[in-house]
């Protein structure tokens, strides 16, 4: 299910050019995917991603594309899988692709605990089985002021939440990344971050239809550097909320202490909604550098304006009614 409601970002004049651009990119991707097959073999993702390449996927991708603005081109697969933040594998943008090759995303189980009626440990196949995989093309905005457009494959987080039957007392959901220092060189240093990487959402944010748990990109199983086999995507928030390689989901009454807030509370909050009006203490958040756009950007476009809630204000704005959007949370 894509978000079908008519939005300002759907402006009809945006529909013709981007679609043809996108179709060209699909052609390009068919070639790129063939080249990349070796890389996917290690992910052994067939069991996780059965439906993503179905006939409906292509139409859904086209619809998703129309939701974006004229200048939002889907980022190249090379950029999405080669320019990453995943500190468990190192702090340089090229480290995750270089160092994640020996990480084993299968078999994979997720522990579900806290305030829910159906806690337990569940294999990823069983967690996904009740749900239909969907294509979602979203903007991705890192707090470091770069961005991409990523064609995800995933399931609505709200449906996964429902499956575990949170109690009325549950107000938040927390996610943890796996700890496996023998496969994740960054985790051998406690100075990089306190492990495990933890993130969370308010339960009503988790239940918003834009939030997904992603298992793929460009119709292919997630690569290790992108958070295989399961990662969060909440596209109206800064990228660090999108916790990778999830092994634990907890329902809590208290707001979880997310890793970057613990690391630097003066710089990173819990909500971390994309907000061009509130600068990071060390840099402006008013603009961003788009990565992996096939376009040659003009000088004026070399940096683009960052959009409130990353362009999803109409969809998610009501979640924050009454909050002061001129300060950082
Ligand atoms: N476990 C974990 N999850 C993480 C990170 C990380 O370092 N560790 N980095 C975050 C940040 S800052 C960003 S911008 C996105 C990057 O996702 P991508 O590399 O798939 O584009 O992942 C987020 N999730
Ligand atoms: Mo980020």
CSV table of C-alpha atoms and ligand atoms in Angstrom, one decimal:
chain,number,residue,atom,x,y,z
A,1,UNK,CA,0.0,0.0,0.0
A,2,UNK,CA,1.4,3.3,-1.0
A,3,UNK,CA,0.0,6.5,0.5
A,4,UNK,CA,-2.8,7.3,-2.0
A,5,UNK,CA,-4.1,10.6,-0.6
A,6,UNK,CA,-3.4,13.5,-2.9
A,7,UNK,CA,-0.5,15.5,-1.5
A,8,UNK,CA,1.1,18.8,-2.5
A,9,UNK,CA,4.2,16.9,-3.5
A,10,UNK,CA,2.1,15.1,-6.1
A,11,UNK,CA,1.8,18.1,-8.4
A,12,UNK,CA,0.8,16.9,-11.8
A,13,UNK,CA,3.4,18.9,-13.7
A,14,UNK,CA,6.0,16.7,-11.9
A,15,UNK,CA,4.7,13.4,-13.4
A,16,UNK,CA,5.9,13.2,-16.9
A,17,UNK,CA,9.6,13.9,-16.9
A,18,UNK,CA,10.4,12.0,-13.7
A,19,UNK,CA,8.6,8.9,-14.9
A,20,UNK,CA,10.7,8.7,-18.1
A,21,UNK,CA,13.8,9.3,-16.1
A,22,UNK,CA,12.8,6.6,-13.7
A,23,UNK,CA,12.1,4.1,-16.5
A,24,UNK,CA,15.5,4.8,-17.9
A,25,UNK,CA,17.0,4.1,-14.5
A,26,UNK,CA,15.0,0.9,-14.2
A,27,UNK,CA,16.7,-0.2,-17.5
A,28,UNK,CA,20.0,0.8,-16.0
A,29,UNK,CA,19.3,-1.1,-12.9
A,30,UNK,CA,18.5,-4.3,-14.7
A,31,UNK,CA,22.1,-4.3,-15.9
A,32,UNK,CA,23.5,-3.2,-12.6
A,33,UNK,CA,21.6,-6.0,-10.8
A,34,UNK,CA,23.1,-8.6,-13.0
A,35,UNK,CA,26.6,-7.3,-12.3
A,36,UNK,CA,25.9,-7.3,-8.6
A,37,UNK,CA,24.5,-10.8,-8.3
A,38,UNK,CA,27.8,-12.1,-6.7
A,39,UNK,CA,27.3,-9.6,-4.0
A,40,UNK,CA,23.8,-10.9,-3.2
A,41,UNK,CA,24.7,-14.5,-3.0
A,42,UNK,CA,26.3,-14.1,0.4
A,43,UNK,CA,23.0,-12.6,1.6
A,44,UNK,CA,21.1,-15.8,0.8
A,45,UNK,CA,18.0,-13.6,0.8
A,46,UNK,CA,15.6,-15.7,-1.3
A,47,UNK,CA,13.6,-16.9,1.6
A,48,UNK,CA,13.1,-13.3,2.9
A,49,UNK,CA,12.3,-11.6,-0.4
A,50,UNK,CA,9.9,-13.8,-2.3
A,51,UNK,CA,7.4,-11.3,-3.6
A,52,UNK,CA,9.5,-8.2,-4.2
A,53,UNK,CA,10.1,-8.9,-7.8
A,54,UNK,CA,6.4,-9.6,-8.6
A,55,UNK,CA,4.6,-7.9,-11.3
A,56,UNK,CA,3.0,-5.4,-9.0
A,57,UNK,CA,6.3,-4.1,-7.8
A,58,UNK,CA,7.0,-2.1,-10.9
A,59,UNK,CA,3.7,-0.3,-10.9
A,60,UNK,CA,4.1,0.5,-7.2
A,61,UNK,CA,7.5,1.9,-7.9
A,62,UNK,CA,6.2,4.2,-10.5
A,63,UNK,CA,3.5,5.4,-8.2
A,64,UNK,CA,5.9,6.0,-5.4
A,65,UNK,CA,8.1,8.0,-7.7
A,66,UNK,CA,5.2,10.4,-8.5
A,67,UNK,CA,5.0,11.3,-4.9
A,68,UNK,CA,8.5,12.9,-5.1
A,69,UNK,CA,9.4,16.2,-6.5
A,70,UNK,CA,10.6,16.8,-10.1
A,71,UNK,CA,14.2,17.0,-9.0
A,72,UNK,CA,14.1,13.9,-6.9
A,73,UNK,CA,15.8,11.2,-8.9
A,74,UNK,CA,16.2,7.8,-7.4
A,75,UNK,CA,19.8,7.5,-6.2
A,76,UNK,CA,22.0,5.0,-8.0
A,77,UNK,CA,22.5,1.6,-6.5
A,78,UNK,CA,26.2,2.3,-6.4
A,79,UNK,CA,25.6,5.3,-4.1
A,80,UNK,CA,23.1,3.6,-1.9
A,81,UNK,CA,25.3,0.6,-1.4
A,82,UNK,CA,28.7,2.3,-1.4
A,83,UNK,CA,28.2,5.5,0.7
A,84,UNK,CA,27.0,4.3,4.1
A,85,UNK,CA,26.8,5.1,7.8
A,86,UNK,CA,27.1,1.9,9.8
A,87,UNK,CA,29.6,2.4,12.5
A,88,UNK,CA,29.6,-1.2,13.5
A,89,UNK,CA,31.7,-1.7,10.4
A,90,UNK,CA,33.8,1.5,10.7
A,91,UNK,CA,33.2,5.3,10.6
A,92,UNK,CA,34.2,6.1,7.0
A,93,UNK,CA,31.5,6.1,4.3
A,94,UNK,CA,33.3,3.4,2.4
A,95,UNK,CA,33.9,1.2,5.5
A,96,UNK,CA,30.6,-0.6,5.6
A,97,UNK,CA,30.8,-1.8,2.0
A,98,UNK,CA,34.4,-2.9,2.5
A,99,UNK,CA,34.0,-4.5,5.9
A,100,UNK,CA,30.6,-6.1,5.9
A,101,UNK,CA,31.2,-8.8,3.4
A,102,UNK,CA,31.7,-11.6,6.1
A,103,UNK,CA,28.6,-10.6,8.1
A,104,UNK,CA,26.0,-13.3,8.2
A,105,UNK,CA,22.4,-12.0,8.0
A,106,UNK,CA,21.0,-15.6,7.8
A,107,UNK,CA,19.8,-17.3,9.8
A,108,UNK,CA,18.2,-14.5,11.8
A,109,UNK,CA,15.9,-14.3,14.8
A,110,UNK,CA,14.4,-11.3,16.5
A,111,UNK,CA,13.6,-11.1,20.2
A,112,UNK,CA,10.4,-9.3,21.0
A,113,UNK,CA,9.8,-8.3,24.6
A,114,UNK,CA,8.4,-5.7,27.0
A,115,UNK,CA,4.7,-4.5,27.1
A,116,UNK,CA,3.1,-6.8,24.6
A,117,UNK,CA,0.8,-9.9,24.7
A,118,UNK,CA,2.9,-11.9,22.2
A,119,UNK,CA,6.5,-11.7,23.3
A,120,UNK,CA,9.1,-14.3,22.2
A,121,UNK,CA,11.9,-15.0,19.8
A,122,UNK,CA,10.8,-15.2,16.2
A,123,UNK,CA,12.6,-16.1,13.0
A,124,UNK,CA,12.7,-13.3,10.4
A,125,UNK,CA,10.8,-15.5,7.9
A,126,UNK,CA,7.9,-15.9,10.5
A,127,UNK,CA,7.9,-12.2,11.3
A,128,UNK,CA,7.5,-11.4,7.6
A,129,UNK,CA,5.2,-14.2,6.6
A,130,UNK,CA,1.9,-12.6,7.5
A,131,UNK,CA,2.7,-9.4,5.5
A,132,UNK,CA,3.0,-8.4,1.9
A,133,UNK,CA,6.2,-6.8,0.8
A,134,UNK,CA,5.8,-3.3,-0.6
A,135,UNK,CA,7.9,-0.9,-2.6
A,136,UNK,CA,8.4,2.6,-1.1
A,137,UNK,CA,10.5,5.3,-2.7
A,138,UNK,CA,11.6,7.7,0.1
A,139,UNK,CA,13.9,10.6,0.6
A,140,UNK,CA,16.7,9.8,3.1
A,141,UNK,CA,18.2,12.7,4.9
A,142,UNK,CA,21.2,12.2,7.1
A,143,UNK,CA,21.7,14.6,10.0
A,144,UNK,CA,25.1,15.3,8.4
A,145,UNK,CA,23.3,17.2,5.7
A,146,UNK,CA,23.5,14.8,2.8
A,147,UNK,CA,20.6,13.0,1.2
A,148,UNK,CA,19.5,10.3,-1.2
A,149,UNK,CA,16.3,8.9,-2.7
A,150,UNK,CA,16.0,5.2,-1.9
A,151,UNK,CA,13.6,2.6,-3.4
A,152,UNK,CA,13.0,0.4,-0.4
A,153,UNK,CA,11.2,-3.0,-0.1
A,154,UNK,CA,9.6,-3.6,3.2
A,155,UNK,CA,6.5,-4.1,5.4
A,156,UNK,CA,4.6,-1.5,7.2
A,157,UNK,CA,5.9,-1.2,10.8
A,158,UNK,CA,2.3,-0.8,12.0
A,159,UNK,CA,1.4,-4.3,10.9
A,160,UNK,CA,4.4,-5.8,12.6
A,161,UNK,CA,3.5,-3.9,15.8
A,162,UNK,CA,0.0,-5.2,15.6
A,163,UNK,CA,1.2,-8.8,15.3
A,164,UNK,CA,2.8,-8.6,18.8
A,165,UNK,CA,-0.2,-7.0,20.4
A,166,UNK,CA,1.2,-4.1,22.5
A,167,UNK,CA,-0.5,-3.5,25.8
A,168,UNK,CA,-2.3,-0.2,26.5
A,169,UNK,CA,0.6,0.8,28.8
A,170,UNK,CA,3.1,0.6,25.9
A,171,UNK,CA,4.0,4.1,24.7
A,172,UNK,CA,7.2,3.5,22.8
A,173,UNK,CA,9.0,0.9,20.7
A,174,UNK,CA,12.8,0.3,20.9
A,175,UNK,CA,15.0,-1.5,18.5
A,176,UNK,CA,18.5,-2.9,18.9
A,177,UNK,CA,21.1,-3.8,16.4
A,178,UNK,CA,23.0,-7.1,16.7
A,179,UNK,CA,26.2,-7.3,18.7
A,180,UNK,CA,28.7,-9.4,16.9
A,181,UNK,CA,32.2,-8.0,17.3
A,182,UNK,CA,33.8,-10.9,15.5
A,183,UNK,CA,32.0,-9.9,12.3
A,184,UNK,CA,31.7,-6.2,13.0
A,185,UNK,CA,35.1,-4.6,13.4
A,186,UNK,CA,33.7,-1.2,14.7
A,187,UNK,CA,32.2,-3.0,17.6
A,188,UNK,CA,35.7,-4.0,18.8
A,189,UNK,CA,36.1,-0.4,20.0
A,190,UNK,CA,33.8,0.8,22.7
A,191,UNK,CA,35.0,4.3,21.9
A,192,UNK,CA,33.1,4.5,18.6
A,193,UNK,CA,29.7,4.1,20.1
A,194,UNK,CA,28.2,2.2,23.1
A,195,UNK,CA,27.0,-1.0,21.7
A,196,UNK,CA,24.4,-2.2,20.9
A,197,UNK,CA,23.1,0.7,18.7
A,198,UNK,CA,19.6,1.5,20.0
A,199,UNK,CA,16.8,3.5,18.5
A,200,UNK,CA,13.2,4.1,19.3
A,201,UNK,CA,9.9,5.7,18.2
A,202,UNK,CA,6.8,6.8,20.0
A,203,UNK,CA,4.2,4.1,19.3
A,204,UNK,CA,2.0,6.4,17.3
A,205,UNK,CA,5.0,7.3,15.1
A,206,UNK,CA,5.7,3.5,14.6
A,207,UNK,CA,2.1,3.1,13.6
A,208,UNK,CA,2.2,5.8,11.0
A,209,UNK,CA,1.8,4.3,7.5
A,210,UNK,CA,5.1,5.8,6.3
A,211,UNK,CA,7.2,3.9,8.7
A,212,UNK,CA,8.4,0.5,7.4
A,213,UNK,CA,10.8,-2.3,8.3
A,214,UNK,CA,12.9,-2.7,5.2
A,215,UNK,CA,14.3,-5.9,3.8
A,216,UNK,CA,15.4,-4.8,0.4
A,217,UNK,CA,16.4,-2.0,-1.9
A,218,UNK,CA,15.8,-1.8,-5.7
A,219,UNK,CA,13.8,-5.0,-5.5
A,220,UNK,CA,16.8,-6.9,-4.1
A,221,UNK,CA,17.6,-8.3,-0.6
A,222,UNK,CA,19.3,-5.7,1.6
A,223,UNK,CA,23.1,-5.7,1.4
A,224,UNK,CA,24.9,-6.0,4.7
A,225,UNK,CA,26.1,-2.4,4.6
A,226,UNK,CA,22.4,-1.3,4.3
A,227,UNK,CA,21.4,-3.2,7.5
A,228,UNK,CA,20.6,-6.7,6.4
A,229,UNK,CA,18.4,-8.5,7.0
A,230,UNK,CA,16.0,-6.0,8.7
A,231,UNK,CA,16.2,-2.3,9.3
A,232,UNK,CA,13.9,0.6,10.2
A,233,UNK,CA,12.9,3.4,7.8
A,234,UNK,CA,11.1,6.4,9.1
A,235,UNK,CA,11.7,8.8,6.2
A,236,UNK,CA,10.6,12.1,8.0
A,237,UNK,CA,13.4,11.7,10.5
A,238,UNK,CA,17.1,12.0,10.3
A,239,UNK,CA,18.8,8.9,9.1
A,240,UNK,CA,20.3,7.9,12.4
A,241,UNK,CA,16.8,6.8,13.6
A,242,UNK,CA,16.8,4.1,10.9
A,243,UNK,CA,18.5,1.4,13.0
A,244,UNK,CA,20.0,-1.5,11.1
A,245,UNK,CA,20.3,-5.3,11.5
A,246,UNK,CA,17.5,-5.4,14.1
A,247,UNK,CA,17.6,-8.3,16.6
A,248,UNK,CA,15.4,-7.0,19.4
A,249,UNK,CA,12.1,-5.1,19.5
A,250,UNK,CA,10.8,-3.9,22.9
A,251,UNK,CA,7.6,-2.2,23.9
A,252,UNK,CA,8.2,0.2,26.7
A,253,UNK,CA,6.4,2.8,28.8
A,254,UNK,CA,9.5,5.0,29.1
A,255,UNK,CA,11.1,6.8,26.2
A,256,UNK,CA,14.1,4.7,25.1
A,257,UNK,CA,17.6,6.2,25.3
A,258,UNK,CA,18.7,6.2,21.7
A,259,UNK,CA,22.4,5.8,21.0
A,260,UNK,CA,23.2,9.2,19.5
A,261,UNK,CA,21.3,11.1,22.2
A,262,UNK,CA,23.4,9.2,24.8
A,263,UNK,CA,26.6,10.0,22.9
A,264,UNK,CA,25.9,13.7,22.4
A,265,UNK,CA,22.7,15.0,24.0
A,266,UNK,CA,23.5,18.6,23.0
A,267,UNK,CA,23.5,17.6,19.3
A,268,UNK,CA,21.0,14.7,18.9
A,269,UNK,CA,17.6,14.2,20.4
A,270,UNK,CA,15.0,11.5,20.5
A,271,UNK,CA,12.5,12.8,17.9
A,272,UNK,CA,15.1,13.9,15.4
A,273,UNK,CA,12.5,15.0,12.8
A,274,UNK,CA,14.1,16.6,9.8
A,275,UNK,CA,13.8,20.3,10.4
A,276,UNK,CA,15.6,22.9,8.2
A,277,UNK,CA,14.8,25.7,10.7
A,278,UNK,CA,16.8,24.2,13.5
A,279,UNK,CA,20.5,24.0,12.9
A,280,UNK,CA,22.8,21.4,14.3
A,281,UNK,CA,25.1,23.1,16.8
A,282,UNK,CA,28.0,22.7,14.3
A,283,UNK,CA,26.4,23.1,10.9
A,284,UNK,CA,23.3,24.4,9.1
A,285,UNK,CA,20.4,22.0,8.4
A,286,UNK,CA,18.8,24.4,5.8
A,287,UNK,CA,20.3,22.6,2.8
A,288,UNK,CA,21.6,19.2,1.9
A,289,UNK,CA,23.9,17.6,-0.6
A,290,UNK,CA,22.1,15.0,-2.8
A,291,UNK,CA,24.1,11.9,-3.3
A,292,UNK,CA,23.9,9.5,-6.3
A,293,UNK,CA,21.5,11.5,-8.5
A,294,UNK,CA,22.0,10.6,-12.1
A,295,UNK,CA,21.5,14.3,-13.0
A,296,UNK,CA,24.4,16.7,-13.5
A,297,UNK,CA,23.2,19.3,-11.0
A,298,UNK,CA,23.5,22.9,-11.9
A,299,UNK,CA,25.5,25.1,-9.7
A,300,UNK,CA,22.2,26.3,-8.1
A,301,UNK,CA,21.2,22.7,-7.4
A,302,UNK,CA,24.5,21.5,-5.9
A,303,UNK,CA,22.9,22.0,-2.6
A,304,UNK,CA,19.1,21.6,-2.3
A,305,UNK,CA,16.8,23.1,0.2
A,306,UNK,CA,15.9,20.7,3.0
A,307,UNK,CA,12.2,20.2,3.5
A,308,UNK,CA,10.3,20.3,6.8
A,309,UNK,CA,9.8,16.7,7.9
A,310,UNK,CA,11.9,15.8,4.8
A,311,UNK,CA,8.9,16.6,2.6
A,312,UNK,CA,6.4,14.5,4.5
A,313,UNK,CA,4.9,17.3,6.6
A,314,UNK,CA,1.3,16.7,5.3
A,315,UNK,CA,1.5,13.1,6.2
A,316,UNK,CA,3.2,13.3,9.6
A,317,UNK,CA,2.7,16.9,10.8
A,318,UNK,CA,-0.3,16.0,13.0
A,319,UNK,CA,1.9,13.7,15.1
A,320,UNK,CA,3.6,16.7,16.5
A,321,UNK,CA,0.7,19.1,17.0
A,322,UNK,CA,1.6,21.5,19.8
A,323,UNK,CA,5.3,20.8,19.7
A,324,UNK,CA,7.5,23.8,19.3
A,325,UNK,CA,9.1,23.2,15.8
A,326,UNK,CA,11.6,26.0,16.3
A,327,UNK,CA,13.7,24.0,18.7
A,328,UNK,CA,15.4,20.6,18.6
A,329,UNK,CA,14.1,17.5,20.3
B,1,LIG,N1,23.2,0.0,13.8
B,1,LIG,C1,23.3,1.1,13.1
B,1,LIG,N2,22.3,1.7,12.4
B,1,LIG,C2,22.5,2.8,11.7
B,1,LIG,C3,23.7,3.5,11.8
B,1,LIG,C4,24.8,2.9,12.5
B,1,LIG,O1,25.9,3.4,12.5
B,1,LIG,N3,24.6,1.7,13.1
B,1,LIG,N4,23.8,4.7,11.1
B,1,LIG,C5,22.6,5.5,10.9
B,1,LIG,C6,22.8,6.6,10.0
B,1,LIG,S1,23.6,8.0,10.7
B,1,LIG,C7,22.3,6.7,8.7
B,1,LIG,S2,22.3,8.1,7.8
B,1,LIG,C8,21.7,5.5,8.1
B,1,LIG,C9,22.4,5.2,6.8
B,1,LIG,O2,21.8,4.1,6.1
B,1,LIG,P1,22.3,3.6,4.8
B,1,LIG,O3,23.8,3.5,4.9
B,1,LIG,O4,21.6,2.4,4.4
B,1,LIG,O5,22.1,4.7,3.7
B,1,LIG,O6,21.7,4.3,9.0
B,1,LIG,C10,21.5,4.6,10.3
B,1,LIG,N5,21.4,3.3,11.0
B,2,LIG,MO1,23.0,9.7,9.3
